[in-house]
GROMACS .gro file of C-alpha atoms in nm:
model
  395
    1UNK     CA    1  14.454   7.287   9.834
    2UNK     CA    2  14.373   7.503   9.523
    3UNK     CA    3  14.069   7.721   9.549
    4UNK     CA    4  13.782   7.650   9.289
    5UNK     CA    5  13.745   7.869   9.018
    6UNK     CA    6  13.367   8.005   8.974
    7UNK     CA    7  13.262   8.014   8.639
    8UNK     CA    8  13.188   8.417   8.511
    9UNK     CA    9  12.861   8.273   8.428
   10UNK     CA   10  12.781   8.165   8.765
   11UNK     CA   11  12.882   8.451   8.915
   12UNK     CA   12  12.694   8.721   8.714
   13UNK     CA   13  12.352   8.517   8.763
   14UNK     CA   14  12.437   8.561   9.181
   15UNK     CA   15  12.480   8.903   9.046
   16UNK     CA   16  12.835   8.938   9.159
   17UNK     CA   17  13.112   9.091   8.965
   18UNK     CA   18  13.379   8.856   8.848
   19UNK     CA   19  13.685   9.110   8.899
   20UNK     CA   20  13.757   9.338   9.146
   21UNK     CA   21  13.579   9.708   9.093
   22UNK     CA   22  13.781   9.949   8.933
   23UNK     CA   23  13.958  10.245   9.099
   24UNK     CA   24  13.641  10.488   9.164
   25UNK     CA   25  13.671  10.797   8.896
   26UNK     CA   26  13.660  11.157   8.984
   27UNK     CA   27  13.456  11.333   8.729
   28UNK     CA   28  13.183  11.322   8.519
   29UNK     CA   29  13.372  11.274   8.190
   30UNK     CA   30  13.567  10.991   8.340
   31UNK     CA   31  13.218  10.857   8.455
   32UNK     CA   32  13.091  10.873   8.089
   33UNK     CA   33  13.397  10.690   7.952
   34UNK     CA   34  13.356  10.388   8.164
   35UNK     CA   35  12.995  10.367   8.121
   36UNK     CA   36  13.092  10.325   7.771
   37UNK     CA   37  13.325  10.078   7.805
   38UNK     CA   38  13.180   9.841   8.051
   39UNK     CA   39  13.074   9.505   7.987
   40UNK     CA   40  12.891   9.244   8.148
   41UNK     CA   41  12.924   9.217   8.520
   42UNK     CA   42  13.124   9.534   8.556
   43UNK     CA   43  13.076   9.818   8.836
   44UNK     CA   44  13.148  10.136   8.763
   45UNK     CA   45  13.226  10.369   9.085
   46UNK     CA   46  13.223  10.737   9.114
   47UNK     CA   47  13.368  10.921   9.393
   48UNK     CA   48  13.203  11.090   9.666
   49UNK     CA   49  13.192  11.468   9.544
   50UNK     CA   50  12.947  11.718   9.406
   51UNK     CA   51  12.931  11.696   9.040
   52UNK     CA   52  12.764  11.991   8.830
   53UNK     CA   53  12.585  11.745   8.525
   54UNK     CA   54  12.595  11.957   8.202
   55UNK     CA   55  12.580  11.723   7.983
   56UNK     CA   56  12.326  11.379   8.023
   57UNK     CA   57  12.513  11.109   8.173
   58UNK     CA   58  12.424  10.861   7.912
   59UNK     CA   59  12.381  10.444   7.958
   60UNK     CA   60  12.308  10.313   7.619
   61UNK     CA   61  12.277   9.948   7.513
   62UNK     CA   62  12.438   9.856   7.804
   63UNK     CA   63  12.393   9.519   7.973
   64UNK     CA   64  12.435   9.358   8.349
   65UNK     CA   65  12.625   9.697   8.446
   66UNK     CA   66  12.628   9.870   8.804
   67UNK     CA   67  12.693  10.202   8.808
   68UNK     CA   68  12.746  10.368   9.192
   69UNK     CA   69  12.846  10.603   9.389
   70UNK     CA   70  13.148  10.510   9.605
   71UNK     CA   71  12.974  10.542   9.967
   72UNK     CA   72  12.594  10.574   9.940
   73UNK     CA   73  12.474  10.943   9.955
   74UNK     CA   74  12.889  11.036   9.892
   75UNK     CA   75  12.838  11.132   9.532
   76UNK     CA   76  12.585  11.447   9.466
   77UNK     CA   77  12.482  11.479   9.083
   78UNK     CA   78  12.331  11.852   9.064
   79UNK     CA   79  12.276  12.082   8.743
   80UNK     CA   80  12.101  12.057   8.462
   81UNK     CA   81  12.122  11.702   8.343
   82UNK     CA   82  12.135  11.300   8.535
   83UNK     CA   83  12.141  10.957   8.392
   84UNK     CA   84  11.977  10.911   8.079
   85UNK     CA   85  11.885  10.526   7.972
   86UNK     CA   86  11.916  10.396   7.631
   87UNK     CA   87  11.775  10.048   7.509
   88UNK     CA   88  11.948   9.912   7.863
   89UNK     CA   89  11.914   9.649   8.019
   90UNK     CA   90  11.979   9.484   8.331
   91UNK     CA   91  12.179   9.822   8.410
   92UNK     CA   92  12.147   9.931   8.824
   93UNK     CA   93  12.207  10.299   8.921
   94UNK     CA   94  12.319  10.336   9.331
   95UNK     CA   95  12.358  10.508   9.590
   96UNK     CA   96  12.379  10.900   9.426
   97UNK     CA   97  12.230  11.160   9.553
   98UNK     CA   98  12.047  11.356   9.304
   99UNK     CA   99  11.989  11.734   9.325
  100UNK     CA  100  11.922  11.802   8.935
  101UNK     CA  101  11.715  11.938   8.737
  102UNK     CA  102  11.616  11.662   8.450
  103UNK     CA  103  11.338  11.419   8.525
  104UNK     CA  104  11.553  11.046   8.561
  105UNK     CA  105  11.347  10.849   8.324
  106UNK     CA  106  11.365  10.503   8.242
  107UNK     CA  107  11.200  10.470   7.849
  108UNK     CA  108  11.009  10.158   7.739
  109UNK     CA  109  11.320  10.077   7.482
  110UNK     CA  110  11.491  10.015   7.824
  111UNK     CA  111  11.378   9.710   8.098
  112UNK     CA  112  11.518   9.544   8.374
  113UNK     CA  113  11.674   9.858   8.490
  114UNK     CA  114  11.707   9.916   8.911
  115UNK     CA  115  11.719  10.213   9.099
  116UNK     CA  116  11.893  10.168   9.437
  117UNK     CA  117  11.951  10.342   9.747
  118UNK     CA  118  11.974  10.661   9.607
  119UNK     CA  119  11.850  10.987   9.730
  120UNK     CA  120  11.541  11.204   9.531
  121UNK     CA  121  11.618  11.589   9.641
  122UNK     CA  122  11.560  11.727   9.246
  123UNK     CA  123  11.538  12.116   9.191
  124UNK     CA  124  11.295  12.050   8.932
  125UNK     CA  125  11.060  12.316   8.797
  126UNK     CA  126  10.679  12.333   8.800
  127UNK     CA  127  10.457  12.025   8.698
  128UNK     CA  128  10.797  11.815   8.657
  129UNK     CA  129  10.821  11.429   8.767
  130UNK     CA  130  11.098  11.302   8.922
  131UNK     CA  131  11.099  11.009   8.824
  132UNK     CA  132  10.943  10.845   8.530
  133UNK     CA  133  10.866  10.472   8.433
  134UNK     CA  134  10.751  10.359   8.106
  135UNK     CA  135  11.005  10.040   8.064
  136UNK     CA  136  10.896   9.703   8.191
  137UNK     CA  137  11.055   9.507   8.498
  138UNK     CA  138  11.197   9.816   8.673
  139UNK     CA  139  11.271   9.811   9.069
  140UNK     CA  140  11.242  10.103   9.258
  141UNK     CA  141  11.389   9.987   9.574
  142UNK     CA  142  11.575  10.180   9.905
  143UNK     CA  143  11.563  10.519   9.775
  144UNK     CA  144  11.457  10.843   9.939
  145UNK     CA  145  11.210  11.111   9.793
  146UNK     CA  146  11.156  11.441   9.968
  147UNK     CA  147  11.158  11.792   9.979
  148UNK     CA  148  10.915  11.863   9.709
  149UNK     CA  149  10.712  12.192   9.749
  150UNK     CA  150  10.593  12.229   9.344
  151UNK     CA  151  10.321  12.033   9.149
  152UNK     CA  152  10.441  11.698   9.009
  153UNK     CA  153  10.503  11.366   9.104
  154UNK     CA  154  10.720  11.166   9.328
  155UNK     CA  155  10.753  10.867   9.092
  156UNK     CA  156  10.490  10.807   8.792
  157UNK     CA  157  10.442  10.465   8.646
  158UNK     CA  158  10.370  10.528   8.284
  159UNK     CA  159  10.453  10.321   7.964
  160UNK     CA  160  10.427  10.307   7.608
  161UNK     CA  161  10.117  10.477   7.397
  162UNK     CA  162  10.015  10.083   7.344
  163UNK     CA  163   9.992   9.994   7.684
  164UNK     CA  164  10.141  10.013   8.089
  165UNK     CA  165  10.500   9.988   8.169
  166UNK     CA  166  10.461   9.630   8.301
  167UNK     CA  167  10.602   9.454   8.651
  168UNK     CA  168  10.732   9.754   8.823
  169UNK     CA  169  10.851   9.664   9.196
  170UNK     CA  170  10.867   9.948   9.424
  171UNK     CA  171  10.972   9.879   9.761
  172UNK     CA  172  11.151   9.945  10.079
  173UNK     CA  173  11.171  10.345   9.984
  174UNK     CA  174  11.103  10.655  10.189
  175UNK     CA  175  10.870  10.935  10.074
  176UNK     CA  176  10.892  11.208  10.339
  177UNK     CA  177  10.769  11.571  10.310
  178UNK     CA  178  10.601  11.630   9.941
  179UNK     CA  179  10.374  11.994  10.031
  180UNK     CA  180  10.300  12.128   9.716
  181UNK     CA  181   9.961  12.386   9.839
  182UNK     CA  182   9.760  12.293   9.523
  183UNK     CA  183   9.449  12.020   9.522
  184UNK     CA  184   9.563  11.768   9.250
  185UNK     CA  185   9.884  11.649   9.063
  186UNK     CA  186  10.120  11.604   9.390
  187UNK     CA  187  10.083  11.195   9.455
  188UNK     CA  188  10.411  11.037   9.595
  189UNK     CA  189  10.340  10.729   9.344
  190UNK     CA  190  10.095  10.765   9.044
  191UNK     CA  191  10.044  10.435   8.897
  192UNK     CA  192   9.916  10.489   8.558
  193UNK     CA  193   9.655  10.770   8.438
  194UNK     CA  194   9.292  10.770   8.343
  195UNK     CA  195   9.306  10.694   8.008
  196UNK     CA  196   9.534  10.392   8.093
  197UNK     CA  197   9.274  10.221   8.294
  198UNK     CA  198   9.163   9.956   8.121
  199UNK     CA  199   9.561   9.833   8.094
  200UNK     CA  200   9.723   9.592   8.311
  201UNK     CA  201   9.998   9.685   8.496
  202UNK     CA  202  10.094   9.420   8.707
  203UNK     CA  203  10.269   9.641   8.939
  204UNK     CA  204  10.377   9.594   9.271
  205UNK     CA  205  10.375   9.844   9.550
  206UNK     CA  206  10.498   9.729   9.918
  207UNK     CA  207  10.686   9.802  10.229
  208UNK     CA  208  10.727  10.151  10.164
  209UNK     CA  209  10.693  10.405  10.387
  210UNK     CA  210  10.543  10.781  10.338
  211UNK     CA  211  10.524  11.072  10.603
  212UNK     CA  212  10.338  11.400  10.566
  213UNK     CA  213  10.265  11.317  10.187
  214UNK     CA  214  10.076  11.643  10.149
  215UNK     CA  215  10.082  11.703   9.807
  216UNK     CA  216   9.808  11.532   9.695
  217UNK     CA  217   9.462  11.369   9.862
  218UNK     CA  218   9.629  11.070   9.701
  219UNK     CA  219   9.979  10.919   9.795
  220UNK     CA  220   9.958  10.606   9.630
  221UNK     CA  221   9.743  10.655   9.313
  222UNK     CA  222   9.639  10.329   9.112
  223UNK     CA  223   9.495  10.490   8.778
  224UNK     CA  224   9.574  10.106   8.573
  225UNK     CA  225   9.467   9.752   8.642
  226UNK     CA  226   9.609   9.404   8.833
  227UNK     CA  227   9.809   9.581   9.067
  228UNK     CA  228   9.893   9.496   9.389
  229UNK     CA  229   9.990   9.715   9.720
  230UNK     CA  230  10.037   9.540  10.064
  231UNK     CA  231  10.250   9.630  10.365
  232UNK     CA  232  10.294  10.019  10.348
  233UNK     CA  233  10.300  10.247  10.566
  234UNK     CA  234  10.159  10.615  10.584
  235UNK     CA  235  10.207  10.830  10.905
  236UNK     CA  236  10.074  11.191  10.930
  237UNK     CA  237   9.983  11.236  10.593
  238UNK     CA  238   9.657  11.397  10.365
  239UNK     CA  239   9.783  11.171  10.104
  240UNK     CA  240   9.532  10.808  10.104
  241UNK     CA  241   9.540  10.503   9.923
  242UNK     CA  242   9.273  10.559   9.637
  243UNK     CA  243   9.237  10.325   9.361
  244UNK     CA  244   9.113  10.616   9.117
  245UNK     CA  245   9.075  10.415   8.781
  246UNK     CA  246   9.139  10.044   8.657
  247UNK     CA  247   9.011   9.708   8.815
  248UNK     CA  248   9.096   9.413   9.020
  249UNK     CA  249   9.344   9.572   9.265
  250UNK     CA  250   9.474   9.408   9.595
  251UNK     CA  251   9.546   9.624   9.866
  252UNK     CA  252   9.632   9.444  10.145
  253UNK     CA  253   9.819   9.477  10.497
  254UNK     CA  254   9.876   9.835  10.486
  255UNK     CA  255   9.874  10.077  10.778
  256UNK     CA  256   9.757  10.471  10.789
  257UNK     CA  257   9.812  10.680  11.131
  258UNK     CA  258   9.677  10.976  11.188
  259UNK     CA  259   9.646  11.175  10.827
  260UNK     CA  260   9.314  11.303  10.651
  261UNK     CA  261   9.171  10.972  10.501
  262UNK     CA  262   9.211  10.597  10.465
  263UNK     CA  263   9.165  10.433  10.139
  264UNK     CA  264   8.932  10.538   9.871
  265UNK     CA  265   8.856  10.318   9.606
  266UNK     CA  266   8.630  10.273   9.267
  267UNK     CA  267   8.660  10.038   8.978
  268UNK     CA  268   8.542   9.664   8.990
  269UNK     CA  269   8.646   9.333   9.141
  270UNK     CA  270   8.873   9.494   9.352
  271UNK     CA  271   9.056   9.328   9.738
  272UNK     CA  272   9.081   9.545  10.015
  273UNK     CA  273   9.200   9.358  10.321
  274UNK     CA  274   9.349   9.339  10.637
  275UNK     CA  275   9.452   9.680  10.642
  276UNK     CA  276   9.481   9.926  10.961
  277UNK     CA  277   9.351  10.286  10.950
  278UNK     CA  278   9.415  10.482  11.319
  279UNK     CA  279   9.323  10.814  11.409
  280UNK     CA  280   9.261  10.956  11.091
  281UNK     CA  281   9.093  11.327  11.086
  282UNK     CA  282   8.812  11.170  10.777
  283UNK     CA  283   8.693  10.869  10.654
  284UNK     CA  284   8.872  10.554  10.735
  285UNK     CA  285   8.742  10.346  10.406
  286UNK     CA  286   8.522  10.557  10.151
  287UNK     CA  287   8.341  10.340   9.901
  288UNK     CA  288   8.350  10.568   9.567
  289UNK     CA  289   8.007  10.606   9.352
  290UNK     CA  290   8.026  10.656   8.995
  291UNK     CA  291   7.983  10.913   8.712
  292UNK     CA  292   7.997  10.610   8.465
  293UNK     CA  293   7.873  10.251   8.520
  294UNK     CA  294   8.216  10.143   8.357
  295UNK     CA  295   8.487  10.330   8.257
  296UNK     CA  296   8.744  10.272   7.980
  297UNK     CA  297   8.982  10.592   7.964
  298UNK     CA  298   8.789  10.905   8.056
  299UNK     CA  299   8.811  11.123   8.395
  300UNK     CA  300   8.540  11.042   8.561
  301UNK     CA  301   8.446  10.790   8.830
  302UNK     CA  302   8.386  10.431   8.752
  303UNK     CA  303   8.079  10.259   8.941
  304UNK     CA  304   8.273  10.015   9.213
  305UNK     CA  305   8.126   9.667   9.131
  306UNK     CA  306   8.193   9.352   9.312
  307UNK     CA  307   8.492   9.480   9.544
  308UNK     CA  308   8.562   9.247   9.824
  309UNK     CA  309   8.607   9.504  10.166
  310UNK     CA  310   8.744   9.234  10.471
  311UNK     CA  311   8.910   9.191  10.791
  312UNK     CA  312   9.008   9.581  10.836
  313UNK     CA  313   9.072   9.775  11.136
  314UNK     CA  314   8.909  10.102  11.153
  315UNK     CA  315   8.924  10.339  11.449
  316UNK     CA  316   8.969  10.667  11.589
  317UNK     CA  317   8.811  10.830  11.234
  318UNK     CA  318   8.534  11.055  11.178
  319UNK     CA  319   8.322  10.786  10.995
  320UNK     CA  320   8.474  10.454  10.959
  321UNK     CA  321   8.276  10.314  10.655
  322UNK     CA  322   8.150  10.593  10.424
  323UNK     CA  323   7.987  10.652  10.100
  324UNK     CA  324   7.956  10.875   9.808
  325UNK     CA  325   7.645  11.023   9.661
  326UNK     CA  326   7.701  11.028   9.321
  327UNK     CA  327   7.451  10.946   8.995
  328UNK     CA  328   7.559  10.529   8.989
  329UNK     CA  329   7.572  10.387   9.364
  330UNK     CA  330   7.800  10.102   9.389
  331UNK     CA  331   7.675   9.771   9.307
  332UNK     CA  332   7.748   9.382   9.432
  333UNK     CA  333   8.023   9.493   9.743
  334UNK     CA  334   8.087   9.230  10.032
  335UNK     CA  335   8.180   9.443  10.361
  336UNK     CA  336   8.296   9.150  10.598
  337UNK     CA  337   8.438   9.036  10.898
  338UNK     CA  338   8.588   9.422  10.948
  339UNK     CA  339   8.611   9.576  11.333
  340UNK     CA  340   8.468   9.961  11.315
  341UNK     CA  341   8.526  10.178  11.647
  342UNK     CA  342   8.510  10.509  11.703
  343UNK     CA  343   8.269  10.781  11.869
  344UNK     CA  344   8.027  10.920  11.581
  345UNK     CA  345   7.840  10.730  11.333
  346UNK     CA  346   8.021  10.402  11.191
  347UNK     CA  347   7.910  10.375  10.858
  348UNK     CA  348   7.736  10.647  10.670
  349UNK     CA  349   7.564  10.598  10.326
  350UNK     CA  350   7.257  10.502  10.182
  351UNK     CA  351   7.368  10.426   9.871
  352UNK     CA  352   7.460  10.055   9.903
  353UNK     CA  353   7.278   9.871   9.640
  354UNK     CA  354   7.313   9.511   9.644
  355UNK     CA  355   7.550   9.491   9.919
  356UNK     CA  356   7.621   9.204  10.150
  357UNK     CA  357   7.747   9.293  10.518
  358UNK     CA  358   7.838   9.014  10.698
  359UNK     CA  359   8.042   8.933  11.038
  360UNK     CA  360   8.175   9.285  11.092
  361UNK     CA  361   8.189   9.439  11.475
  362UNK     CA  362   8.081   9.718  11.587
  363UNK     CA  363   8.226   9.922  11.898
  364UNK     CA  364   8.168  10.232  12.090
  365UNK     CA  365   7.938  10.437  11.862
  366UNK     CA  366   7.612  10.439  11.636
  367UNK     CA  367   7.646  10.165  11.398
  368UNK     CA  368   7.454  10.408  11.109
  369UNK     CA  369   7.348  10.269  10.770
  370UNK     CA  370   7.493   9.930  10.805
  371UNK     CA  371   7.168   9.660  10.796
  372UNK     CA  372   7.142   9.497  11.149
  373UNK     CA  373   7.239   9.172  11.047
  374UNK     CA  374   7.551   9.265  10.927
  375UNK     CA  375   7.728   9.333  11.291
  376UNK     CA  376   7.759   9.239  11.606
  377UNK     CA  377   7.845   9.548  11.865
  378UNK     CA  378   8.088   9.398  12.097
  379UNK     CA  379   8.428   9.524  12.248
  380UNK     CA  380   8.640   9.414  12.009
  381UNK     CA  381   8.958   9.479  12.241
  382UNK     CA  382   9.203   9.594  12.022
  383UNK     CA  383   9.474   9.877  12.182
  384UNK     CA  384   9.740  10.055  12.064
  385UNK     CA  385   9.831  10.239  11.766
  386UNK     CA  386   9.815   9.914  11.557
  387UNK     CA  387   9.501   9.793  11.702
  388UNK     CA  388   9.605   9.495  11.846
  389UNK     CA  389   9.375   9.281  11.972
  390UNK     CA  390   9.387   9.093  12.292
  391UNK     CA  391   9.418   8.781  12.424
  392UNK     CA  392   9.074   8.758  12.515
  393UNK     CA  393   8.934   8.935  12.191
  394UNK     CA  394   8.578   8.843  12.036
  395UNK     CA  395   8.780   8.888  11.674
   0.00000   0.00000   0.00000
């Protein structure tokens, strides 16, 4: 019986290659030459090895190319220089290890680019990024970031002067161990900047996972709009979830153990639900106040308005709920259906104007500032370090 031919069409939309890989290469200048002369569907391989990076590895106008290292975490690229992209697409860098200097950036003349299992260790100076997004459609997926003890950011989500970089997808990496000693400018993921606020970004940040991300108060920074983070997790950290600028944000089904803070929002028309926040040393969910009423691209704080606050798990924190106190209070919030335990004072802030509490439970301390027919004080019954409830819970 003869075997059926697959089509080199076919098999470069399954995103397989339609020939065997080459023979992997052994240095950097052999690297370069088959990056130039790949085509459609090829993988280029490197060696395991370290490789000192003079010169930028450059990938330019290249299309539905994978280059990788030969066993992932085999091939280290140290020095001065990494991968530089080019008005590429489709291109997928994986499995290196990278030790260098240069910031890996992906520029908005470049989209659909992936970066895959690799490993983040840079030796980059003060105030440098190590990695940097401003193309649209990039995937961040399986990688490792850590080690970082100077100002700067894990990975920053940028874009052109016109607008956001647009779809990133980061997912399934590890941030571990960012300490920088400073109060601001060490986030493990910076999505956006102040004076991008008012863009959309339509980003999406899930199933990642980020342990003693001290660099900044914030580990996952949302400074742009439409974004959506669900499912991470963030152990023994100071770094919170804080949408800082922008609007109409989903952050859903994450979970935060132990750590200085919860989630932190401002902005408007915001969703912030079903998330877990255990045994945090602060706040477990601090509703912002604003400097501004509405913000466009300065620094300050934007007035939360209309943010939906729902089915959350709050315990073990020093106040579960809490406020600001600055000039504009936040206006038109819905704070429902959440279960608040803890020891001290639940909820803490008089400046809810407008608010509607409704269906939350109360457990095991003063309920506080929360109007009295907005709970119900009842053992909620929820154990463990994911609060899980039990069989017989009210919830």
């Amino acid at each position: 019986m003869k075997r059926a031919l697959i089509p080199v069409t076919v098999l470069l939309l399954l995103g397989m290659s339609p020939v065997a890989d080459a023979a992997p290469v052994t240095s950097l200048s052999a690297l370069q030459s088959a990056i130039d002369k790949a085509r459609p569907g090829d993988r280029v391989v490197l060696a395991a090895g370290r490789y000192d990076a003079k010169q930028p590895i450059r990938i330019t106008r290249k299309s539905g190319v994978t280059i990788a290292a030969a066993s992932v975490g085999g091939a280290e690229i140290y020095g001065a220089n990494g991968f530089t992209f080019d008005s590429s697409e489709r291109v997928t860098v994986e499995g290196f290890r990278f030790t260098h200097t240069a910031t890996v950036s992906v520029p908005s003349s470049s989209h659909h680019i992936r970066l895959s299992r690799n490993v983040f260790q840079l030796r980059s100076p003060e105030d440098k990024h190590w990695v940097n997004v401003d193309g649209d459609d990039v995937e961040v997926d399986r990688n490792t970031f850590t080690g970082k003890s100077t100002k700067g950011v894990y990975l920053s989500i940028f874009g052109p002067s016109s607008g956001m970089a647009q779809r990133t997808r980061v997912r399934l990496n590890y941030f571990h161990n960012h300490s920088f000693a400073g109060s601001n400018g060490g986030e493990s993921i910076r999505l956006g900047v102040s004076s991008k606020q008012r863009f959309s970004a339509r980003a999406v940040v899930e199933n990642n996972l980020f342990e003693k991300a001290n660099g900044d108060p914030e580990a996952i920074s949302v400074k742009s709009s439409d974004n959506l983070v669900r499912n991470n997790t963030i152990r023994d950290s100071k770094g919170q979830i804080v949408l800082r600028h922008g609007n109409r944000t989903r952050v859903e089904g994450n979970i935060m153990l132990g750590g200085a803070s919860g989630i932190r929002f401002y902005g408007n028309d915001h969703v912030i639900v079903n998330n877990v926040v255990n045994g945090s040393s602060g706040n477990g969910i601090t509703v912002g106040s604003g400097t501004v009423i509405d913000d466009t691209s300065s620094t300050g704080n934007d007035r939360p308005d209309r943010v939906l606050v729902a089915f959350n798990t709050v315990s073990g924190t020093a106040t579960a709920i809490a406020g600001e106190n600055k000039t504009y209070g936040p206006d038109s919030c819905v704070i429902s259906n959440n279960v608040l335990t803890g020891s001290g004072q639940l909820v803490r802030q008089t400046q809810f104007s407008k608010f509607r509490w409704e269906g939350n439970v109360l457990w095991g301390a003063t309920a506080g500032n929360i109007p009295s027919g907005g709970y119900r004080q009842v053992d909620p019954k929820v154990s463990g370090e994911l609060r899980r409830p039990a069989a017989d819970s009210p919830c």
